[in-house]
Amino acid sequence: FVDITVPARELAWDLNLCGFEVASIDPPPASGAASAATGDGAGGPAADAAEDAVLDFEITANRPDCLSVLGMAREAATRYRLPLRAVATPPLRGREDELDGLLVTIEDAQACPRYTAAIADVTIGPSPAWLARRLEAAGVRPINNVVDVTNYVMLETGHPLHAFDLARLGGRELRIRRALPGERITTLDGQNRALTPEMLVIADATRAQAVGGVMGGADSEVWSGTTTIAIESAYFQPASIRRTSKRLGLSTEASYRFERGADIEAPLRALA
């Protein structure tokens, strides 16, 4: 996103002076050297693999705009007075007010003021090697191409996404509502969790399929047999996510960002 010419350690020091504590400067994962050298998908000249590095920054709670590669690139561009390349956002096909085959209803607009979704036919398989290596460099385990690309967009833009297996959604519905008394959900980590009515869930026609802004549910998980997905990109009220995450004892990459304040203008861009 920005053409940096200074060595990695100088970059880290300069951003440290801008208020971003450097936790570590590490070499890329061994398997990622080739990817680092190609610069696939990054745009602009790539650094020599021997000089490449993974910079780990501690981001303070008041700077959620920097919980992404793009956010830190914006800071670097400002520091060195260099141009920042915009993220290329492809157009979404179809009508923005209609989802053929998926009904979305926001029942709690206070906790979820904005919810966007799209559906797509997919073939599940491994991600391209360059993408998997970048995820590994960021401490994220590659799973499959659909899950990986949602994580990649989150790391790039700072906005979390979630993919559901459309065929496993009852009634092919997504209802953004509060949990029902006594309702439970098995989350993607395999834990069966008790929900309370102040918690926001993403439900299908009959039951909760995700804890809103925190973690998806196992019953609608994308797997090797998935052929069509529904992709969620939303804005959640920070205090609601913070309370739910704390009461469930469940902190995720998504909740970490949402509870600090995401960009309400980001959902459609991240979805695209």
PDB file of C-alpha atoms in Angstrom:
ATOM      1  CA  PHE A   1       0.000   0.000   0.000  1.00  0.00           C
ATOM      2  CA  VAL A   2       3.000   2.306   0.402  1.00  0.00           C
ATOM      3  CA  ASP A   3       6.518   2.047  -1.029  1.00  0.00           C
ATOM      4  CA  ILE A   4       8.807   1.908   2.000  1.00  0.00           C
ATOM      5  CA  THR A   5      12.513   2.345   1.251  1.00  0.00           C
ATOM      6  CA  VAL A   6      13.933   2.315   4.776  1.00  0.00           C
ATOM      7  CA  PRO A   7      15.093  -0.939   6.463  1.00  0.00           C
ATOM      8  CA  ALA A   8      12.581  -2.815   8.590  1.00  0.00           C
ATOM      9  CA  ARG A   9      14.215  -1.824  11.884  1.00  0.00           C
ATOM     10  CA  GLU A  10      14.200   1.857  10.959  1.00  0.00           C
ATOM     11  CA  LEU A  11      10.556   1.604   9.958  1.00  0.00           C
ATOM     12  CA  ALA A  12       9.756  -0.046  13.292  1.00  0.00           C
ATOM     13  CA  TRP A  13      11.625   2.663  15.221  1.00  0.00           C
ATOM     14  CA  ASP A  14       9.946   5.497  13.329  1.00  0.00           C
ATOM     15  CA  LEU A  15       6.477   4.052  13.942  1.00  0.00           C
ATOM     16  CA  ASN A  16       7.422   3.507  17.576  1.00  0.00           C
ATOM     17  CA  LEU A  17       8.099   7.246  17.815  1.00  0.00           C
ATOM     18  CA  CYS A  18       4.622   7.797  16.338  1.00  0.00           C
ATOM     19  CA  GLY A  19       3.112   5.979  19.329  1.00  0.00           C
ATOM     20  CA  PHE A  20       3.062   2.327  18.261  1.00  0.00           C
ATOM     21  CA  GLU A  21       5.074   0.137  20.602  1.00  0.00           C
ATOM     22  CA  VAL A  22       7.070  -2.533  18.786  1.00  0.00           C
ATOM     23  CA  ALA A  23       6.551  -5.927  20.404  1.00  0.00           C
ATOM     24  CA  SER A  24       8.938  -7.796  18.101  1.00  0.00           C
ATOM     25  CA  ILE A  25      10.757  -7.771  14.775  1.00  0.00           C
ATOM     26  CA  ASP A  26      10.862 -11.297  13.387  1.00  0.00           C
ATOM     27  CA  PRO A  27      11.917 -12.949  10.148  1.00  0.00           C
ATOM     28  CA  PRO A  28       9.054 -14.235   8.002  1.00  0.00           C
ATOM     29  CA  PRO A  29       8.086 -17.882   8.511  1.00  0.00           C
ATOM     30  CA  ALA A  30      10.556 -20.134   6.703  1.00  0.00           C
ATOM     31  CA  SER A  31       7.906 -21.254   4.244  1.00  0.00           C
ATOM     32  CA  GLY A  32       7.047 -17.657   3.437  1.00  0.00           C
ATOM     33  CA  ALA A  33      10.375 -16.523   1.990  1.00  0.00           C
ATOM     34  CA  ALA A  34       9.323 -17.145  -1.611  1.00  0.00           C
ATOM     35  CA  SER A  35       6.020 -15.371  -1.131  1.00  0.00           C
ATOM     36  CA  ALA A  36       7.713 -12.394   0.488  1.00  0.00           C
ATOM     37  CA  ALA A  37      10.032 -12.114  -2.471  1.00  0.00           C
ATOM     38  CA  THR A  38       7.263 -12.177  -5.073  1.00  0.00           C
ATOM     39  CA  GLY A  39       5.084  -9.521  -3.463  1.00  0.00           C
ATOM     40  CA  ASP A  40       2.018 -11.171  -5.006  1.00  0.00           C
ATOM     41  CA  GLY A  41      -1.108  -9.133  -4.393  1.00  0.00           C
ATOM     42  CA  ALA A  42       0.694  -6.293  -2.641  1.00  0.00           C
ATOM     43  CA  GLY A  43       1.339  -4.063  -5.624  1.00  0.00           C
ATOM     44  CA  GLY A  44       4.590  -2.167  -6.131  1.00  0.00           C
ATOM     45  CA  PRO A  45       8.150  -3.442  -5.727  1.00  0.00           C
ATOM     46  CA  ALA A  46       8.783  -6.272  -3.315  1.00  0.00           C
ATOM     47  CA  ALA A  47      11.457  -6.328  -0.672  1.00  0.00           C
ATOM     48  CA  ASP A  48      14.372  -8.710  -0.898  1.00  0.00           C
ATOM     49  CA  ALA A  49      13.325 -11.820   1.064  1.00  0.00           C
ATOM     50  CA  ALA A  50      16.571 -11.675   3.041  1.00  0.00           C
ATOM     51  CA  GLU A  51      15.627  -8.180   4.304  1.00  0.00           C
ATOM     52  CA  ASP A  52      11.920  -8.835   4.811  1.00  0.00           C
ATOM     53  CA  ALA A  53      10.492  -8.891   8.317  1.00  0.00           C
ATOM     54  CA  VAL A  54       7.303  -9.299  10.317  1.00  0.00           C
ATOM     55  CA  LEU A  55       6.710  -6.277  12.558  1.00  0.00           C
ATOM     56  CA  ASP A  56       4.480  -6.879  15.565  1.00  0.00           C
ATOM     57  CA  PHE A  57       2.983  -3.691  17.027  1.00  0.00           C
ATOM     58  CA  GLU A  58       1.052  -3.134  20.242  1.00  0.00           C
ATOM     59  CA  ILE A  59      -1.990  -1.051  19.293  1.00  0.00           C
ATOM     60  CA  THR A  60      -3.596   1.039  22.041  1.00  0.00           C
ATOM     61  CA  ALA A  61      -7.348   0.769  22.616  1.00  0.00           C
ATOM     62  CA  ASN A  62      -8.002   4.252  21.220  1.00  0.00           C
ATOM     63  CA  ARG A  63      -6.586   3.362  17.777  1.00  0.00           C
ATOM     64  CA  PRO A  64      -8.826   0.633  16.321  1.00  0.00           C
ATOM     65  CA  ASP A  65      -8.164   2.223  12.917  1.00  0.00           C
ATOM     66  CA  CYS A  66      -4.667   0.718  13.108  1.00  0.00           C
ATOM     67  CA  LEU A  67      -5.726  -2.888  13.726  1.00  0.00           C
ATOM     68  CA  SER A  68      -4.920  -3.753  10.115  1.00  0.00           C
ATOM     69  CA  VAL A  69      -2.122  -3.734   7.576  1.00  0.00           C
ATOM     70  CA  LEU A  70      -3.835  -0.877   5.759  1.00  0.00           C
ATOM     71  CA  GLY A  71      -4.127   1.138   8.962  1.00  0.00           C
ATOM     72  CA  MET A  72      -0.423   0.816   9.713  1.00  0.00           C
ATOM     73  CA  ALA A  73       0.424   1.540   6.078  1.00  0.00           C
ATOM     74  CA  ARG A  74      -1.563   4.786   6.395  1.00  0.00           C
ATOM     75  CA  GLU A  75       0.570   5.750   9.388  1.00  0.00           C
ATOM     76  CA  ALA A  76       3.773   4.933   7.494  1.00  0.00           C
ATOM     77  CA  ALA A  77       2.623   6.938   4.473  1.00  0.00           C
ATOM     78  CA  THR A  78       1.958   9.916   6.730  1.00  0.00           C
ATOM     79  CA  ARG A  79       5.289   9.549   8.533  1.00  0.00           C
ATOM     80  CA  TYR A  80       7.316   9.513   5.294  1.00  0.00           C
ATOM     81  CA  ARG A  81       4.985  11.778   3.278  1.00  0.00           C
ATOM     82  CA  LEU A  82       4.436   9.091   0.670  1.00  0.00           C
ATOM     83  CA  PRO A  83       1.273   8.293  -1.309  1.00  0.00           C
ATOM     84  CA  LEU A  84      -1.022   5.547  -0.019  1.00  0.00           C
ATOM     85  CA  ARG A  85      -2.493   3.245  -2.634  1.00  0.00           C
ATOM     86  CA  ALA A  86      -6.205   2.637  -2.198  1.00  0.00           C
ATOM     87  CA  VAL A  87      -7.582  -0.868  -1.767  1.00  0.00           C
ATOM     88  CA  ALA A  88      -9.058  -2.030  -5.065  1.00  0.00           C
ATOM     89  CA  THR A  89     -12.731  -2.785  -4.363  1.00  0.00           C
ATOM     90  CA  PRO A  90     -14.489  -4.825  -7.060  1.00  0.00           C
ATOM     91  CA  PRO A  91     -18.137  -4.012  -7.734  1.00  0.00           C
ATOM     92  CA  LEU A  92     -20.796  -6.256  -6.237  1.00  0.00           C
ATOM     93  CA  ARG A  93     -22.953  -7.881  -8.887  1.00  0.00           C
ATOM     94  CA  GLY A  94     -26.725  -7.797  -8.566  1.00  0.00           C
ATOM     95  CA  ARG A  95     -29.062  -5.402  -6.795  1.00  0.00           C
ATOM     96  CA  GLU A  96     -27.878  -3.987  -3.490  1.00  0.00           C
ATOM     97  CA  ASP A  97     -31.380  -4.209  -1.989  1.00  0.00           C
ATOM     98  CA  GLU A  98     -32.072  -7.815  -2.937  1.00  0.00           C
ATOM     99  CA  LEU A  99     -30.487 -11.179  -2.124  1.00  0.00           C
ATOM    100  CA  ASP A 100     -31.880 -13.976  -4.233  1.00  0.00           C
ATOM    101  CA  GLY A 101     -32.191 -17.049  -2.006  1.00  0.00           C
ATOM    102  CA  LEU A 102     -31.374 -15.375   1.337  1.00  0.00           C
ATOM    103  CA  LEU A 103     -33.658 -13.337   3.609  1.00  0.00           C
ATOM    104  CA  VAL A 104     -31.903 -10.921   6.011  1.00  0.00           C
ATOM    105  CA  THR A 105     -33.825  -9.243   8.841  1.00  0.00           C
ATOM    106  CA  ILE A 106     -32.365  -6.848  11.424  1.00  0.00           C
ATOM    107  CA  GLU A 107     -34.499  -7.166  14.558  1.00  0.00           C
ATOM    108  CA  ASP A 108     -32.165  -5.169  16.829  1.00  0.00           C
ATOM    109  CA  ALA A 109     -30.967  -2.096  14.982  1.00  0.00           C
ATOM    110  CA  GLN A 110     -29.484  -0.597  18.136  1.00  0.00           C
ATOM    111  CA  ALA A 111     -26.964  -3.412  18.616  1.00  0.00           C
ATOM    112  CA  CYS A 112     -26.492  -3.892  14.866  1.00  0.00           C
ATOM    113  CA  PRO A 113     -27.111  -0.631  12.974  1.00  0.00           C
ATOM    114  CA  ARG A 114     -25.750  -2.018   9.691  1.00  0.00           C
ATOM    115  CA  TYR A 115     -25.681  -5.532   8.283  1.00  0.00           C
ATOM    116  CA  THR A 116     -24.637  -6.400   4.742  1.00  0.00           C
ATOM    117  CA  ALA A 117     -24.501  -9.830   3.141  1.00  0.00           C
ATOM    118  CA  ALA A 118     -23.883 -11.536  -0.169  1.00  0.00           C
ATOM    119  CA  ILE A 119     -24.131 -15.063  -1.490  1.00  0.00           C
ATOM    120  CA  ALA A 120     -21.633 -16.836  -3.723  1.00  0.00           C
ATOM    121  CA  ASP A 121     -21.132 -20.268  -5.273  1.00  0.00           C
ATOM    122  CA  VAL A 122     -17.803 -21.719  -4.205  1.00  0.00           C
ATOM    123  CA  THR A 123     -15.522 -24.710  -4.543  1.00  0.00           C
ATOM    124  CA  ILE A 124     -13.773 -25.439  -1.262  1.00  0.00           C
ATOM    125  CA  GLY A 125     -10.068 -26.168  -1.403  1.00  0.00           C
ATOM    126  CA  PRO A 126      -6.702 -24.947  -0.111  1.00  0.00           C
ATOM    127  CA  SER A 127      -5.752 -21.302  -0.473  1.00  0.00           C
ATOM    128  CA  PRO A 128      -2.996 -20.142  -2.828  1.00  0.00           C
ATOM    129  CA  ALA A 129       0.411 -20.605  -1.220  1.00  0.00           C
ATOM    130  CA  TRP A 130       1.148 -16.857  -1.086  1.00  0.00           C
ATOM    131  CA  LEU A 131      -2.082 -16.169   0.810  1.00  0.00           C
ATOM    132  CA  ALA A 132      -1.575 -19.040   3.250  1.00  0.00           C
ATOM    133  CA  ARG A 133       1.968 -17.866   3.993  1.00  0.00           C
ATOM    134  CA  ARG A 134       0.831 -14.320   4.681  1.00  0.00           C
ATOM    135  CA  LEU A 135      -1.767 -15.620   7.116  1.00  0.00           C
ATOM    136  CA  GLU A 136       0.880 -17.726   8.840  1.00  0.00           C
ATOM    137  CA  ALA A 137       3.147 -14.669   9.108  1.00  0.00           C
ATOM    138  CA  ALA A 138       0.279 -12.875  10.863  1.00  0.00           C
ATOM    139  CA  GLY A 139      -0.256 -15.791  13.262  1.00  0.00           C
ATOM    140  CA  VAL A 140      -3.423 -17.101  11.604  1.00  0.00           C
ATOM    141  CA  ARG A 141      -3.752 -20.799  10.725  1.00  0.00           C
ATOM    142  CA  PRO A 142      -4.930 -21.441   7.146  1.00  0.00           C
ATOM    143  CA  ILE A 143      -8.102 -23.584   6.995  1.00  0.00           C
ATOM    144  CA  ASN A 144      -9.620 -23.404   3.502  1.00  0.00           C
ATOM    145  CA  ASN A 145      -9.932 -20.833   0.747  1.00  0.00           C
ATOM    146  CA  VAL A 146     -13.245 -19.341   1.928  1.00  0.00           C
ATOM    147  CA  VAL A 147     -12.355 -19.053   5.618  1.00  0.00           C
ATOM    148  CA  ASP A 148      -8.860 -17.866   4.728  1.00  0.00           C
ATOM    149  CA  VAL A 149     -10.034 -15.041   2.486  1.00  0.00           C
ATOM    150  CA  THR A 150     -12.366 -13.718   5.208  1.00  0.00           C
ATOM    151  CA  ASN A 151      -9.398 -13.669   7.604  1.00  0.00           C
ATOM    152  CA  TYR A 152      -7.176 -12.092   4.943  1.00  0.00           C
ATOM    153  CA  VAL A 153      -9.639  -9.241   4.346  1.00  0.00           C
ATOM    154  CA  MET A 154      -9.902  -8.698   8.111  1.00  0.00           C
ATOM    155  CA  LEU A 155      -6.122  -8.461   8.485  1.00  0.00           C
ATOM    156  CA  GLU A 156      -5.856  -6.200   5.440  1.00  0.00           C
ATOM    157  CA  THR A 157      -8.732  -3.796   6.091  1.00  0.00           C
ATOM    158  CA  GLY A 158      -9.386  -4.295   9.812  1.00  0.00           C
ATOM    159  CA  HIS A 159     -13.019  -5.312   9.238  1.00  0.00           C
ATOM    160  CA  PRO A 160     -14.099  -8.837  10.298  1.00  0.00           C
ATOM    161  CA  LEU A 161     -16.218 -11.027   8.026  1.00  0.00           C
ATOM    162  CA  HIS A 162     -17.966 -14.361   8.520  1.00  0.00           C
ATOM    163  CA  ALA A 163     -19.069 -17.016   6.022  1.00  0.00           C
ATOM    164  CA  PHE A 164     -22.029 -19.378   6.559  1.00  0.00           C
ATOM    165  CA  ASP A 165     -22.821 -22.539   4.607  1.00  0.00           C
ATOM    166  CA  LEU A 166     -26.081 -21.366   3.012  1.00  0.00           C
ATOM    167  CA  ALA A 167     -27.549 -24.871   2.760  1.00  0.00           C
ATOM    168  CA  ARG A 168     -27.202 -25.296   6.539  1.00  0.00           C
ATOM    169  CA  LEU A 169     -29.191 -22.145   7.373  1.00  0.00           C
ATOM    170  CA  GLY A 170     -32.769 -23.071   8.282  1.00  0.00           C
ATOM    171  CA  GLY A 171     -35.207 -21.310   5.977  1.00  0.00           C
ATOM    172  CA  ARG A 172     -32.217 -19.697   4.236  1.00  0.00           C
ATOM    173  CA  GLU A 173     -32.625 -16.804   6.632  1.00  0.00           C
ATOM    174  CA  LEU A 174     -30.344 -14.595   8.709  1.00  0.00           C
ATOM    175  CA  ARG A 175     -32.068 -12.842  11.598  1.00  0.00           C
ATOM    176  CA  ILE A 176     -30.051 -10.394  13.693  1.00  0.00           C
ATOM    177  CA  ARG A 177     -31.731 -10.621  17.086  1.00  0.00           C
ATOM    178  CA  ARG A 178     -31.189 -11.042  20.815  1.00  0.00           C
ATOM    179  CA  ALA A 179     -30.727 -14.561  22.134  1.00  0.00           C
ATOM    180  CA  LEU A 180     -33.808 -16.293  23.502  1.00  0.00           C
ATOM    181  CA  PRO A 181     -34.009 -17.323  27.188  1.00  0.00           C
ATOM    182  CA  GLY A 182     -32.219 -20.650  27.585  1.00  0.00           C
ATOM    183  CA  GLU A 183     -30.844 -20.636  24.038  1.00  0.00           C
ATOM    184  CA  ARG A 184     -27.510 -22.375  23.450  1.00  0.00           C
ATOM    185  CA  ILE A 185     -25.015 -22.563  20.608  1.00  0.00           C
ATOM    186  CA  THR A 186     -21.980 -24.687  19.790  1.00  0.00           C
ATOM    187  CA  THR A 187     -19.366 -22.240  18.556  1.00  0.00           C
ATOM    188  CA  LEU A 188     -16.592 -22.950  16.053  1.00  0.00           C
ATOM    189  CA  ASP A 189     -14.205 -23.844  18.877  1.00  0.00           C
ATOM    190  CA  GLY A 190     -16.441 -26.803  19.755  1.00  0.00           C
ATOM    191  CA  GLN A 191     -17.742 -25.325  23.017  1.00  0.00           C
ATOM    192  CA  ASN A 192     -21.445 -25.496  23.818  1.00  0.00           C
ATOM    193  CA  ARG A 193     -22.318 -22.087  25.250  1.00  0.00           C
ATOM    194  CA  ALA A 194     -25.316 -20.796  27.168  1.00  0.00           C
ATOM    195  CA  LEU A 195     -26.646 -17.519  25.805  1.00  0.00           C
ATOM    196  CA  THR A 196     -28.559 -14.784  27.621  1.00  0.00           C
ATOM    197  CA  PRO A 197     -31.158 -12.361  26.215  1.00  0.00           C
ATOM    198  CA  GLU A 198     -28.777  -9.374  26.233  1.00  0.00           C
ATOM    199  CA  MET A 199     -26.452 -11.153  23.774  1.00  0.00           C
ATOM    200  CA  LEU A 200     -26.784 -10.493  20.060  1.00  0.00           C
ATOM    201  CA  VAL A 201     -26.952 -13.542  17.801  1.00  0.00           C
ATOM    202  CA  ILE A 202     -27.161 -14.173  14.085  1.00  0.00           C
ATOM    203  CA  ALA A 203     -29.913 -16.761  13.753  1.00  0.00           C
ATOM    204  CA  ASP A 204     -31.580 -18.621  10.938  1.00  0.00           C
ATOM    205  CA  ALA A 205     -35.340 -19.235  10.929  1.00  0.00           C
ATOM    206  CA  THR A 206     -35.214 -21.388  14.068  1.00  0.00           C
ATOM    207  CA  ARG A 207     -31.945 -21.130  16.055  1.00  0.00           C
ATOM    208  CA  ALA A 208     -28.794 -19.114  16.673  1.00  0.00           C
ATOM    209  CA  GLN A 209     -26.040 -19.728  14.122  1.00  0.00           C
ATOM    210  CA  ALA A 210     -23.429 -17.248  15.382  1.00  0.00           C
ATOM    211  CA  VAL A 211     -22.684 -15.021  18.351  1.00  0.00           C
ATOM    212  CA  GLY A 212     -22.838 -11.630  16.666  1.00  0.00           C
ATOM    213  CA  GLY A 213     -19.415 -10.027  16.282  1.00  0.00           C
ATOM    214  CA  VAL A 214     -17.685 -12.728  18.320  1.00  0.00           C
ATOM    215  CA  MET A 215     -17.697 -16.220  16.756  1.00  0.00           C
ATOM    216  CA  GLY A 216     -19.667 -18.314  14.289  1.00  0.00           C
ATOM    217  CA  GLY A 217     -21.516 -21.505  15.078  1.00  0.00           C
ATOM    218  CA  ALA A 218     -20.449 -25.037  14.210  1.00  0.00           C
ATOM    219  CA  ASP A 219     -23.820 -25.956  12.683  1.00  0.00           C
ATOM    220  CA  SER A 220     -23.361 -23.588   9.709  1.00  0.00           C
ATOM    221  CA  GLU A 221     -19.583 -23.899   9.417  1.00  0.00           C
ATOM    222  CA  VAL A 222     -18.037 -23.883   5.930  1.00  0.00           C
ATOM    223  CA  TRP A 223     -16.686 -27.384   5.193  1.00  0.00           C
ATOM    224  CA  SER A 224     -15.369 -29.432   2.280  1.00  0.00           C
ATOM    225  CA  GLY A 225     -18.900 -30.091   0.990  1.00  0.00           C
ATOM    226  CA  THR A 226     -20.015 -26.451   0.997  1.00  0.00           C
ATOM    227  CA  THR A 227     -21.152 -25.241  -2.433  1.00  0.00           C
ATOM    228  CA  THR A 228     -22.822 -21.897  -1.629  1.00  0.00           C
ATOM    229  CA  ILE A 229     -21.941 -19.424   1.101  1.00  0.00           C
ATOM    230  CA  ALA A 230     -23.587 -16.425   2.694  1.00  0.00           C
ATOM    231  CA  ILE A 231     -20.995 -13.822   3.653  1.00  0.00           C
ATOM    232  CA  GLU A 232     -21.661 -11.460   6.551  1.00  0.00           C
ATOM    233  CA  SER A 233     -20.118  -8.007   6.862  1.00  0.00           C
ATOM    234  CA  ALA A 234     -21.664  -5.877   9.591  1.00  0.00           C
ATOM    235  CA  TYR A 235     -21.211  -3.120  12.131  1.00  0.00           C
ATOM    236  CA  PHE A 236     -21.962  -3.987  15.762  1.00  0.00           C
ATOM    237  CA  GLN A 237     -22.356  -1.625  18.709  1.00  0.00           C
ATOM    238  CA  PRO A 238     -19.029  -1.851  20.612  1.00  0.00           C
ATOM    239  CA  ALA A 239     -20.436  -2.038  24.156  1.00  0.00           C
ATOM    240  CA  SER A 240     -22.704  -4.942  23.192  1.00  0.00           C
ATOM    241  CA  ILE A 241     -19.788  -6.956  21.808  1.00  0.00           C
ATOM    242  CA  ARG A 242     -17.603  -6.115  24.810  1.00  0.00           C
ATOM    243  CA  ARG A 243     -20.237  -7.360  27.274  1.00  0.00           C
ATOM    244  CA  THR A 244     -20.925 -10.545  25.335  1.00  0.00           C
ATOM    245  CA  SER A 245     -17.251 -11.384  24.893  1.00  0.00           C
ATOM    246  CA  LYS A 246     -16.595 -10.866  28.602  1.00  0.00           C
ATOM    247  CA  ARG A 247     -19.588 -12.879  29.802  1.00  0.00           C
ATOM    248  CA  LEU A 248     -18.782 -15.787  27.501  1.00  0.00           C
ATOM    249  CA  GLY A 249     -15.068 -15.608  28.307  1.00  0.00           C
ATOM    250  CA  LEU A 250     -14.496 -15.633  24.568  1.00  0.00           C
ATOM    251  CA  SER A 251     -12.160 -13.134  22.893  1.00  0.00           C
ATOM    252  CA  THR A 252     -11.547 -13.437  19.161  1.00  0.00           C
ATOM    253  CA  GLU A 253      -9.878 -11.426  16.401  1.00  0.00           C
ATOM    254  CA  ALA A 254     -13.362 -10.203  15.442  1.00  0.00           C
ATOM    255  CA  SER A 255     -14.540  -9.219  18.921  1.00  0.00           C
ATOM    256  CA  TYR A 256     -11.204  -7.510  19.608  1.00  0.00           C
ATOM    257  CA  ARG A 257     -11.890  -5.162  16.688  1.00  0.00           C
ATOM    258  CA  PHE A 258     -15.647  -4.706  17.068  1.00  0.00           C
ATOM    259  CA  GLU A 259     -15.506  -3.907  20.796  1.00  0.00           C
ATOM    260  CA  ARG A 260     -12.977  -1.139  20.144  1.00  0.00           C
ATOM    261  CA  GLY A 261     -15.098   0.477  17.453  1.00  0.00           C
ATOM    262  CA  ALA A 262     -15.185  -0.571  13.818  1.00  0.00           C
ATOM    263  CA  ASP A 263     -15.897   1.755  10.885  1.00  0.00           C
ATOM    264  CA  ILE A 264     -19.629   1.820  10.104  1.00  0.00           C
ATOM    265  CA  GLU A 265     -18.753   2.683   6.492  1.00  0.00           C
ATOM    266  CA  ALA A 266     -16.526  -0.399   6.114  1.00  0.00           C
ATOM    267  CA  PRO A 267     -18.995  -3.315   5.825  1.00  0.00           C
ATOM    268  CA  LEU A 268     -19.862  -2.899   2.142  1.00  0.00           C
ATOM    269  CA  ARG A 269     -16.235  -2.251   1.140  1.00  0.00           C
ATOM    270  CA  ALA A 270     -15.010  -5.311   3.030  1.00  0.00           C
ATOM    271  CA  LEU A 271     -17.828  -7.422   1.598  1.00  0.00           C
ATOM    272  CA  ALA A 272     -16.892  -6.430  -1.949  1.00  0.00           C
TER     273      ALA A 272
END
